[in-house]
Coordinates of C-alpha atoms in Angstrom, one line a residue:
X1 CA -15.3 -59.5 38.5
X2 CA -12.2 -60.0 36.3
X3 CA -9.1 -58.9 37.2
X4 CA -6.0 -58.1 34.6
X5 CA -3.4 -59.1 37.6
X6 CA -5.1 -62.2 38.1
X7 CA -7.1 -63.4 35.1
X8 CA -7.8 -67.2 36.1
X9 CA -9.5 -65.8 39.7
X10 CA -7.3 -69.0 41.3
X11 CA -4.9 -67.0 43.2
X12 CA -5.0 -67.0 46.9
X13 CA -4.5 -63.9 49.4
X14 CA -2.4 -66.3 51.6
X15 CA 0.1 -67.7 49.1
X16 CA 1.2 -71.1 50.1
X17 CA 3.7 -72.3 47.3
X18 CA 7.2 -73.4 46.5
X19 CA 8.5 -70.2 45.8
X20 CA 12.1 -69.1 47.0
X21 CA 14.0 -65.6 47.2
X22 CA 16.8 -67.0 44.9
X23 CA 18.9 -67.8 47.6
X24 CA 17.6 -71.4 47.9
X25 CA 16.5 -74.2 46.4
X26 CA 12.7 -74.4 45.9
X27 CA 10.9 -76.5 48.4
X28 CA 8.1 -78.5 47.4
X29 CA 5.1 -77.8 49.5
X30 CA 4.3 -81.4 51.5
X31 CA 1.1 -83.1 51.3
X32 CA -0.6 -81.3 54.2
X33 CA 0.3 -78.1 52.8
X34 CA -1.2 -79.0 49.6
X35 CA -4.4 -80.2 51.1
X36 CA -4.5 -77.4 52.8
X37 CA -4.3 -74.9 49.8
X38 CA -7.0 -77.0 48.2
X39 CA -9.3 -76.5 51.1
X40 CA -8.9 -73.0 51.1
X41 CA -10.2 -72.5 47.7
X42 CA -13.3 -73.8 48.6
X43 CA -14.0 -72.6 51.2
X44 CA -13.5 -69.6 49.9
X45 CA -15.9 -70.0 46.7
X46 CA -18.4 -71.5 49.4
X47 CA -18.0 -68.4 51.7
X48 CA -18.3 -66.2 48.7
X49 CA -21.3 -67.6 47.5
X50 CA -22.8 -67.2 51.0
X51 CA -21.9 -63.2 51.2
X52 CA -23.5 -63.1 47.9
X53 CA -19.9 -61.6 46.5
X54 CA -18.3 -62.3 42.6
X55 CA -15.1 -64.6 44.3
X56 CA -12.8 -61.6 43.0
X57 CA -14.6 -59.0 45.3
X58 CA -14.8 -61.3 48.3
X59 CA -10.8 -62.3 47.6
X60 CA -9.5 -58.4 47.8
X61 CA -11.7 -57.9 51.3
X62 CA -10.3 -58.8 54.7
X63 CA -13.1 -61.6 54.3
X64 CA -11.1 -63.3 51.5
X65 CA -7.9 -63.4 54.0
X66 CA -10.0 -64.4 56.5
X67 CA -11.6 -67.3 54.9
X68 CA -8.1 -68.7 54.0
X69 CA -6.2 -68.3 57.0
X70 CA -9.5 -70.6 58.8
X71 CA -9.3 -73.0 56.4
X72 CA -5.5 -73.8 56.4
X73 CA -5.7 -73.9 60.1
X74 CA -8.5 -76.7 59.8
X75 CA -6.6 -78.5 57.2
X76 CA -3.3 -78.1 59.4
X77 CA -5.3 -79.1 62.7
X78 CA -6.2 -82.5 61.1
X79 CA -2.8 -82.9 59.7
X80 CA -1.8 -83.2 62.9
X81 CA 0.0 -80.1 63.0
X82 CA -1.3 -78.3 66.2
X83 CA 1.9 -76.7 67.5
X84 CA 0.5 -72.9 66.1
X85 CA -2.6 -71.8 64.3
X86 CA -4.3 -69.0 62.4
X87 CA -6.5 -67.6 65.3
X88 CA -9.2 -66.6 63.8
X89 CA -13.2 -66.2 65.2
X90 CA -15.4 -68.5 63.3
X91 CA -17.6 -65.4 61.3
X92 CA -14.4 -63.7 60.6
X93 CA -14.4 -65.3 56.9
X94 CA -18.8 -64.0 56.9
X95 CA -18.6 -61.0 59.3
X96 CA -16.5 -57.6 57.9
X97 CA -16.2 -56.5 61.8
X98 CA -14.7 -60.3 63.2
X99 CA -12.1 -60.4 59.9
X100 CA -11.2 -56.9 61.0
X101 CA -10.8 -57.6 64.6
X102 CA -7.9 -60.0 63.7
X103 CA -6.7 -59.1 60.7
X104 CA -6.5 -54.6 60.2
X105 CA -4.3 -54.2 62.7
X106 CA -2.7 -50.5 63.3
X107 CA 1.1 -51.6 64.3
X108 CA 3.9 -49.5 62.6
X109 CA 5.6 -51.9 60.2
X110 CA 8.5 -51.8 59.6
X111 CA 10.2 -54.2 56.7
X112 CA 14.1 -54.2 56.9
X113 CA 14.4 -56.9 54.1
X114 CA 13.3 -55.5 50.7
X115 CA 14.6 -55.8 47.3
X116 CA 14.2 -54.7 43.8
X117 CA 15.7 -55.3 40.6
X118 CA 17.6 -52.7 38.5
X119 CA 16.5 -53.3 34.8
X120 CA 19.2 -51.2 33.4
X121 CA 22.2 -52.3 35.5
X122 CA 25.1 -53.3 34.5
X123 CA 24.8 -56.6 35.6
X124 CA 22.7 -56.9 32.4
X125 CA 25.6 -57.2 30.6
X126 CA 27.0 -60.2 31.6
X127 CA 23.0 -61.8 32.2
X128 CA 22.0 -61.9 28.6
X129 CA 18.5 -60.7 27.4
X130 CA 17.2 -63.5 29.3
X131 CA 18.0 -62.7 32.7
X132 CA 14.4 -63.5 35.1
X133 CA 12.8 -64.5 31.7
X134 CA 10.2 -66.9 32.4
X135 CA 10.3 -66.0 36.6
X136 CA 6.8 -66.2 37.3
X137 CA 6.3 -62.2 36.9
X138 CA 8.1 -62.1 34.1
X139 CA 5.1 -61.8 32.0
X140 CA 3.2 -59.1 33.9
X141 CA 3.0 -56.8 30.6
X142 CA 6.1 -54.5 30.5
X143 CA 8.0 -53.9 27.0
X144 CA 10.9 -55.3 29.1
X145 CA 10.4 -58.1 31.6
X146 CA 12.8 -57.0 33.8
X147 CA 10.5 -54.1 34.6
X148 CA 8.7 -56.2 36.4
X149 CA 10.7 -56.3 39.5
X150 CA 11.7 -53.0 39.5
X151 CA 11.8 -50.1 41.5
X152 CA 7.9 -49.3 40.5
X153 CA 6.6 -53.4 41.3
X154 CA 8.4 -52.4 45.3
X155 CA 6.7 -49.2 45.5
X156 CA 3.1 -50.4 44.5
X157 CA 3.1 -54.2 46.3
X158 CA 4.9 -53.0 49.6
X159 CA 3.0 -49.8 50.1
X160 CA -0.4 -49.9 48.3
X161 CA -0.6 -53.8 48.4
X162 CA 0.2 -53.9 52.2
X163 CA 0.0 -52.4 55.7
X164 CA 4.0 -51.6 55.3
X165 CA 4.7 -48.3 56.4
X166 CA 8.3 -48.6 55.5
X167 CA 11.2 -50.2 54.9
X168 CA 15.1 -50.9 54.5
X169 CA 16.5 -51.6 50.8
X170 CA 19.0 -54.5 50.8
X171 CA 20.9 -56.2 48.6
X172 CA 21.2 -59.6 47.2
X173 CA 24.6 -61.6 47.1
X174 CA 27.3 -60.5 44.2
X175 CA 29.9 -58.0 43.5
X176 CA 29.3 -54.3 41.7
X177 CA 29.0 -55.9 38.3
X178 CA 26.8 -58.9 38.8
X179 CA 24.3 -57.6 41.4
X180 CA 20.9 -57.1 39.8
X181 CA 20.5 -54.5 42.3
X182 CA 23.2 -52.4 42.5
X183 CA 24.5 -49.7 45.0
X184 CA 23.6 -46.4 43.1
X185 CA 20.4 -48.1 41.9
X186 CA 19.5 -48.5 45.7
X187 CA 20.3 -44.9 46.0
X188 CA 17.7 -43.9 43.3
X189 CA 15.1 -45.9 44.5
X190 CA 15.0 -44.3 48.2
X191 CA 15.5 -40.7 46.9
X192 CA 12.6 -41.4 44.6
X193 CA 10.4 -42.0 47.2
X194 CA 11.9 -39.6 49.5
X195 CA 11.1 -37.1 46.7
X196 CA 7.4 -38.6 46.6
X197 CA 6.4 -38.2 49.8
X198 CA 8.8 -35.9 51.5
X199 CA 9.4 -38.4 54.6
X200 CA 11.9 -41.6 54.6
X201 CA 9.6 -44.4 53.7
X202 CA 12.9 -46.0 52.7
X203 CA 16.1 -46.8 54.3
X204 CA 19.3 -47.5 52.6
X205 CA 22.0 -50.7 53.2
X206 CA 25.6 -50.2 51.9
X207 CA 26.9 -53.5 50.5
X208 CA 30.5 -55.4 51.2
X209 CA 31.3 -58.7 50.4
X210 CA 34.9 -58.3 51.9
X211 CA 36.5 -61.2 49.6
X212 CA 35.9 -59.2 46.9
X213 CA 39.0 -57.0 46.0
X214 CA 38.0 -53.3 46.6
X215 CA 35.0 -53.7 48.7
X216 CA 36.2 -52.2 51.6
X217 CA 37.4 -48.6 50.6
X218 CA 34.6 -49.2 48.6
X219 CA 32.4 -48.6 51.5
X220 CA 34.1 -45.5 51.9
X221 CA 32.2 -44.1 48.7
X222 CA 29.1 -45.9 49.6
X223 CA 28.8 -43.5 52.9
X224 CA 29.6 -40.4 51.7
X225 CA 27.4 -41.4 48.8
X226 CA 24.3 -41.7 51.3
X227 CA 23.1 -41.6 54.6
X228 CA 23.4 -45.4 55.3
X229 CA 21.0 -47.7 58.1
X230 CA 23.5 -50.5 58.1
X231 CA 25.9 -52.6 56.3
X232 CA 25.1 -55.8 54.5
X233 CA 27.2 -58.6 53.9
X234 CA 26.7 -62.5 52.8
X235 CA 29.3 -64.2 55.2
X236 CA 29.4 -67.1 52.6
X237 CA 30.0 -65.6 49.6
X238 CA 33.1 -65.5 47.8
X239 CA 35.1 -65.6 44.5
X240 CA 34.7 -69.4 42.6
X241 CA 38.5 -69.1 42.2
X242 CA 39.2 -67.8 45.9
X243 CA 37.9 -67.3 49.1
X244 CA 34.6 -69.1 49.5
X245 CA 33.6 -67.4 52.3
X246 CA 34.4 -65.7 55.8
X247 CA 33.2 -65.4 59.5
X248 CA 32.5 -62.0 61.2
X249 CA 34.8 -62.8 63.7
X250 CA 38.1 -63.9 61.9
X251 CA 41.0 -61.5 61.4
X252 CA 41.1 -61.3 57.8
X253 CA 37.8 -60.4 56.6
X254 CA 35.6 -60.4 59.3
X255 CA 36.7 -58.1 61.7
X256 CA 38.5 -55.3 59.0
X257 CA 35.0 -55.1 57.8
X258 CA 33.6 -54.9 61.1
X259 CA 36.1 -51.9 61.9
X260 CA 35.5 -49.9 58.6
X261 CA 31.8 -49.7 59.1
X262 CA 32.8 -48.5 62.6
X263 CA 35.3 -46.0 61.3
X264 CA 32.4 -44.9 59.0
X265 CA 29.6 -44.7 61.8
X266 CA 27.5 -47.0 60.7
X267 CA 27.1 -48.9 63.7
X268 CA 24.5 -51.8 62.6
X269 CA 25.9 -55.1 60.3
X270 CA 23.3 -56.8 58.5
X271 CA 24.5 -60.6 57.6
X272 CA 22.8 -62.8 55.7
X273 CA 23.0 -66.1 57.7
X274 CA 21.3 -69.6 57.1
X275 CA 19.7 -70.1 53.5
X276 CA 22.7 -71.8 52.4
X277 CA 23.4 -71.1 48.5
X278 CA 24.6 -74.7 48.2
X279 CA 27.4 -77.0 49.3
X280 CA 30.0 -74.3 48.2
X281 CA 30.9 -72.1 51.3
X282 CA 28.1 -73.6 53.5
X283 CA 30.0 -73.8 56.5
X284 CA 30.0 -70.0 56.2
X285 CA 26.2 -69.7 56.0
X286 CA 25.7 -70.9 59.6
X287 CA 25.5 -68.5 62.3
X288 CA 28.1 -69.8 64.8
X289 CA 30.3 -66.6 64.8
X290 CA 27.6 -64.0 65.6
X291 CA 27.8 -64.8 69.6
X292 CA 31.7 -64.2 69.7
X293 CA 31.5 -61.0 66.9
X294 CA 29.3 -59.5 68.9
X295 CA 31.0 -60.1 72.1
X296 CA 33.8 -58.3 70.8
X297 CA 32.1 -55.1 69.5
X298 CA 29.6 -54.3 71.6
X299 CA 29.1 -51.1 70.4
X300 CA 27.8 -52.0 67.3
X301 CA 24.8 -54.3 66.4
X302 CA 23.9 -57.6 64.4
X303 CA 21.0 -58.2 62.5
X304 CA 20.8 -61.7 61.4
X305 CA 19.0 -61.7 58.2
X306 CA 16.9 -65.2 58.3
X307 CA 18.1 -65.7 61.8
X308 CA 20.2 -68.6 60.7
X309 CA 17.1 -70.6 58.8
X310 CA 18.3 -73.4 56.7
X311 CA 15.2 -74.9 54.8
X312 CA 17.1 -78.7 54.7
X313 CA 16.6 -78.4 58.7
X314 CA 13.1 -78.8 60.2
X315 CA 13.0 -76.5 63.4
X316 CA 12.0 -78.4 66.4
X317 CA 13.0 -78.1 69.8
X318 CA 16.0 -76.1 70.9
X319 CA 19.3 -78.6 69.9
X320 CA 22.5 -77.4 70.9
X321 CA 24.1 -80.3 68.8
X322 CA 22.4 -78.6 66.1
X323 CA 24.9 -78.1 62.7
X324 CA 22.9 -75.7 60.7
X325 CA 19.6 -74.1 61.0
X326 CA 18.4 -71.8 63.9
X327 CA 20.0 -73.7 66.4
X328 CA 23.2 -72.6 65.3
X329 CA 22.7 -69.1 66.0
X330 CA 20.7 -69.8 69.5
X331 CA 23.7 -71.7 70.6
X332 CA 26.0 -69.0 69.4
X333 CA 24.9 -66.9 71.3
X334 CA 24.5 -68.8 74.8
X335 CA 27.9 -69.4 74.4
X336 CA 29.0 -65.7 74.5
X337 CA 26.6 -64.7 77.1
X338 CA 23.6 -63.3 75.3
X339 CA 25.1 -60.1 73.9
X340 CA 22.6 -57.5 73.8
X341 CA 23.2 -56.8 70.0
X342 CA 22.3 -59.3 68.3
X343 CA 18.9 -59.2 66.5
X344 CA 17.4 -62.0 64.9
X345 CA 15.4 -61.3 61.4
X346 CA 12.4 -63.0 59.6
X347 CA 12.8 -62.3 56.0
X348 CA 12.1 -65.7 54.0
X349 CA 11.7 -67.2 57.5
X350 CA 8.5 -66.7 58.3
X351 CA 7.1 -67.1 55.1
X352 CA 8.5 -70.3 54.4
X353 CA 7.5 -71.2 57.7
X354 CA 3.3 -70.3 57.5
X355 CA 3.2 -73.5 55.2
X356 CA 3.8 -75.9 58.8
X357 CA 2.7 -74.4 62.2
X358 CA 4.4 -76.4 64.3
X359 CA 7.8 -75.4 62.3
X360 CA 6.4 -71.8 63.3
X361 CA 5.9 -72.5 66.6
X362 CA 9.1 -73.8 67.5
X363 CA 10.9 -71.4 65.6
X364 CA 9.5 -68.6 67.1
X365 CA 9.1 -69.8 70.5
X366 CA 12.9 -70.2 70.2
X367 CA 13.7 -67.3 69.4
X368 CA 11.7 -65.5 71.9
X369 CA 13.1 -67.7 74.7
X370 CA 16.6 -66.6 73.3
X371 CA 16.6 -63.5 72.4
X372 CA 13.2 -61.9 73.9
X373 CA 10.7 -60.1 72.3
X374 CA 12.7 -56.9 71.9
X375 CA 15.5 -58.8 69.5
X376 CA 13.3 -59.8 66.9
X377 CA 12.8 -58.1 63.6
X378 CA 10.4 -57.9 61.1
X379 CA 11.2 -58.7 57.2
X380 CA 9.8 -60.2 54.3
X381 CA 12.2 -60.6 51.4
X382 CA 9.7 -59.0 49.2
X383 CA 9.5 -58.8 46.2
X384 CA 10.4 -62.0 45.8
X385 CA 7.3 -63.2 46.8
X386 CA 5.2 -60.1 46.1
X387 CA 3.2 -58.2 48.0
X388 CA 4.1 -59.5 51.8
X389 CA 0.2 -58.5 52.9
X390 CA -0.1 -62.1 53.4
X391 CA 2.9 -62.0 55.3
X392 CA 1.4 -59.7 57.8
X393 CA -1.7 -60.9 57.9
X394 CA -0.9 -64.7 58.8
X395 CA 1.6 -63.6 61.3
X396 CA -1.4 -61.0 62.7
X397 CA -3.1 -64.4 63.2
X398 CA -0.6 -66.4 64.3
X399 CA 0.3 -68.3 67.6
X400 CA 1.8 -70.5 69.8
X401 CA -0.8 -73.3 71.0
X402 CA -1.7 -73.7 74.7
X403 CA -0.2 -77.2 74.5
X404 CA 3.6 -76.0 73.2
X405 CA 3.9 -73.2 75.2
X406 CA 3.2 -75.2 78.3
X407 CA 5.5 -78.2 77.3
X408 CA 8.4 -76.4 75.8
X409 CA 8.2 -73.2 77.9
X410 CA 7.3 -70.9 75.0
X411 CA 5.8 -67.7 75.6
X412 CA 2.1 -66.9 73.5
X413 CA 2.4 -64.5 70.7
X414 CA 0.7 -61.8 71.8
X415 CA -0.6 -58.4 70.4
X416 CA 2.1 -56.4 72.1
X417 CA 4.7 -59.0 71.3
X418 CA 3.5 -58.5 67.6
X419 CA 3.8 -54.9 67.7
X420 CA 7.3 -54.4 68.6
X421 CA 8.4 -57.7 66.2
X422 CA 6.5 -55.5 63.2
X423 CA 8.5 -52.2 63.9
X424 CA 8.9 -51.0 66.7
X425 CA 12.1 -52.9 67.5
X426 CA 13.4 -52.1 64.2
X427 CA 12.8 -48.5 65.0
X428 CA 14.6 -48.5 67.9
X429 CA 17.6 -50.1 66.4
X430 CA 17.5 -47.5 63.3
X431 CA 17.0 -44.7 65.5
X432 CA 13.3 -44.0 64.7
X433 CA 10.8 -42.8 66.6
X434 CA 6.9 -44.8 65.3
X435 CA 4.7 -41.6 66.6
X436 CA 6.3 -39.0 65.2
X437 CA 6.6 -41.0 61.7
X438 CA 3.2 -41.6 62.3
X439 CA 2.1 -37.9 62.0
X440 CA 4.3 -37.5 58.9
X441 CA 3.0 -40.7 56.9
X442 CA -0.7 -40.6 57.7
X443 CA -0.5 -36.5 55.9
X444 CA 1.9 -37.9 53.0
X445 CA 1.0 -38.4 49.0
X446 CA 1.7 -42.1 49.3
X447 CA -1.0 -42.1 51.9
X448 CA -3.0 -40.2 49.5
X449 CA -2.4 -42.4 46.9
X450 CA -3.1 -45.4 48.6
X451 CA -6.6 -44.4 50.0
X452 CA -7.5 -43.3 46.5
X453 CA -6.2 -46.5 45.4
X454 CA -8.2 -48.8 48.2
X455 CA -11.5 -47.8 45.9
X456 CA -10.4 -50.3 42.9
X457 CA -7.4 -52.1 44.8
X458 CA -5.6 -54.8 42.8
X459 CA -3.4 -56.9 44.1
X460 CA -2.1 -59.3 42.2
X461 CA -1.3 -62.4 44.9
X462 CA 1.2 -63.1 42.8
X463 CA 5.4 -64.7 43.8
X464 CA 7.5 -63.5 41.7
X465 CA 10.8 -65.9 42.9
X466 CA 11.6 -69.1 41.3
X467 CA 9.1 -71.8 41.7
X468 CA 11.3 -74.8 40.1
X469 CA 14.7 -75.6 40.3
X470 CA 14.8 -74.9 36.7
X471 CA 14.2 -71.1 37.7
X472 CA 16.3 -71.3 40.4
X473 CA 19.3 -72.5 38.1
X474 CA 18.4 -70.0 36.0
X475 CA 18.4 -66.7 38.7
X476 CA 21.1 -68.2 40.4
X477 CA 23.4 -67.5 36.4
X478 CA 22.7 -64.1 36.3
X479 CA 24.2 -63.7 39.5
X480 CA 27.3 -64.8 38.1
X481 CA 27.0 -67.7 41.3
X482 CA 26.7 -70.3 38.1
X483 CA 28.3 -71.0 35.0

């Protein structure tokens, strides 16, 4: 079986690759990572074989997943890499019923890290015709390529292509003129669906980037605009000629900000922390004034989007000496006393870390010892990296090896730990309540849509990011973050 979304039949369900969200530098995969990719296409043309499927059929099952998740833990396992694994039974990549025992779960998920693209922005302006020309998606068949990572790519990879049941829109780094997805975009996008389905599959961030002029009493108009889940902010982002960044808890930008999304009763502060943009305000991408802004206002909460993950630090052990990286925040918070509103996010986190399982298991037996499995939320970053099925079905298999959790004190990743890092936290921090937006969803056109769609499915397993610095160089422009 051809596909149109993936003509070469090469693409895996569990995408291990360089791909980054824009934010930083692609990462080349290492050798075990690559071996381990390798492995998995075998194995999955062998298992394929033996189930007597065309390798397209057998990829778009649970069985495809299933056989790709076993291999990379073998390949990891030899590697040397036994920190955290893909649990998975050994006839899960044969057996329909063992690939659905660990990888269909039912948990409510909830994504509070999504993004789009607004092709007719005016960010466009300054980008030039080229903007995300030659991106990886750029060629996926639209009259214009920037089509490709619009509003419609979100809608079909996060709620046909996955197990997402909804989500928060966010937005990238930039001020109202540069930002390829812009604040009344946003808006559109969630009223859309709203319109679709009649529920509130979507949420809705406000933006500030307080050493902008205007931005704050532009958040004014933002709020009485829409109904707004949180504010967003990228602590380390600033004007090339000014400011090049701020802290949450200093007088001049931090804590105005702060107070005007109180004023405005939005009570939740998303901040992008870790994921540094490069040397320019880097000392602003670490997460070393969460603990003490979140001392201060306790009545208001702190989502940490990437939970202080710097991809130039390999997460071990917990380091208080620690300058950057995940560390950074865990130490943050010690030092204030463990404020009860702090929430640690795994957008780009996660993913980047499925490529090396002891990285995983450190990083999220850290942040469980810290912060407890109540504080953690669940993100993707998509559509950067396209549908984030794989996302959710890696982490579904995921966990913490006997051997780490016994010399480092972590807890084990289990199935009720899973369910409230997927939503259910997130719902209690947006003011949801998972059962009765159950009853809605499951009687909602999307849902229609997608059952009629699970007859042909066809997901792409495509990333849509920058794979090369060159790409990278290139998204980072449009932004206005380069010359």
């Amino acid at each position: 079986m051809t596909s149109p979304t993936d003509p070469d039949l090469r693409r895996l369900p569990i995408k291990l690759d360089s791909t980054s969200n824009g934010e930083f530098a692609p990462v080349a995969l290492d050798a075990a990572a690559r071996h381990a990719r390798a492995l998995a296409r075998g194995a999955v043309d062998a298992a394929a074989r033996r189930t007597g499927q065309d390798r397209r059929r057998y990829l778009v099952s649970l069985l495809g997943a299933a056989a790709t998740l076993s291999a990379l833990d073998r390949a990891f396992a030899a590697a040397g890499k036994r920190g955290g694994g893909y649990m998975l039974p050994a006839e899960a990549p044969f057996e329909l019923a063992a690939a659905q025992a660990a990888l269909a779960g039912d948990e409510f998920i909830f994504d509070v890290q999504l993004h789009h693209v607004n092709p007719q922005g005016a960010w466009r302006k300054n980008a030039g015709p080229n903007a995300f020309k030659g991106m990886p998606n750029s060629d996926c068949g639209k009259p214009d390529h920037v089509e490709c990572f619009s509003s419609g790519a979100l809608l079909k990879d996060v709620f046909l292509d996955s197990d997402t049941a909804m989500g928060v829109l966010s937005h990238v780094p930039g001020g109202a003129d540069t930002n390829p997805l812009d604040f009344e975009a946003a808006g559109a996008t969630r009223e859309a669906a709203r319109a679709l389905d009649g529920t509130e599959r979507l949420l809705l961030h406000g933006r500030c980037m307080p050493t902008l002029p205007g931005e704050l009493d532009g958040m004014d108009a933002q709020a009485a605009r829409h109904k707004l889940a949180a504010f967003k902010t990228y602590t380390q982002f600033g004007p090339r000629d000014g400011d090049s960044g701020f802290f949450l808890d200093d007088e001049r930008h931090g804590t105005p900000f702060i107070e005007r999304a109180r004023k405005l009763g939005v009570r939740n502060i998303a901040v992008h922390k870790g994921l540094a943009f490069g040397p320019r305000g880097y000392e602003f991408s670490t997460a070393r004034d969460i603990g003490p802004a979140a001392k201060r206002h306790p009545d208001m909460g702190f989502l940490v989007y990437h939970a202080g993950f710097d991809t130039g630090v390999k997460e071990g052990p917990y380091d208080p000496r620690a300058e950057a990286g995940v560390d950074v925040l865990i130490r943050s918070v010690i030092e204030a006393g463990h404020p009860r509103n702090v929430y640690a996010e795994l957008g780009s986190t996660w993913r980047f870390v499925m490529r090396d399982p002891d990285q995983a298991a450190h990083l999220m037996g850290k942040l469980l010892k810290t912060f407890g499995e109540d504080h953690i939320l669940w993100g993707t970053d998509s559509i950067w990296y396209g549908s984030p099925q794989d996302q959710i079905q890696a982490f579904r298999a995921f966990d913490i090896r006997p051997e780490f959790q016994q010399k480092y004190g972590y807890p084990a990743i289990t199935p009720a730990i899973k369910r409230k890092i997927f939503g259910l936290n997130a719902a209690r921090v947006y003011g949801l309540k998972p059962d009765e937006m159950r009853k809605k969803l499951v009687k909602d056109p999307v849902q229609k849509r997608k059952a009629e769609y699970a007859n042909d499915p066809q997901p792409s397993f495509a990333t849509y990011g920058p794979r090369t610095r060159s790409e990278f160089l290139a998204f980072r422009r449009i932004q206005g973050e380069l010359p």
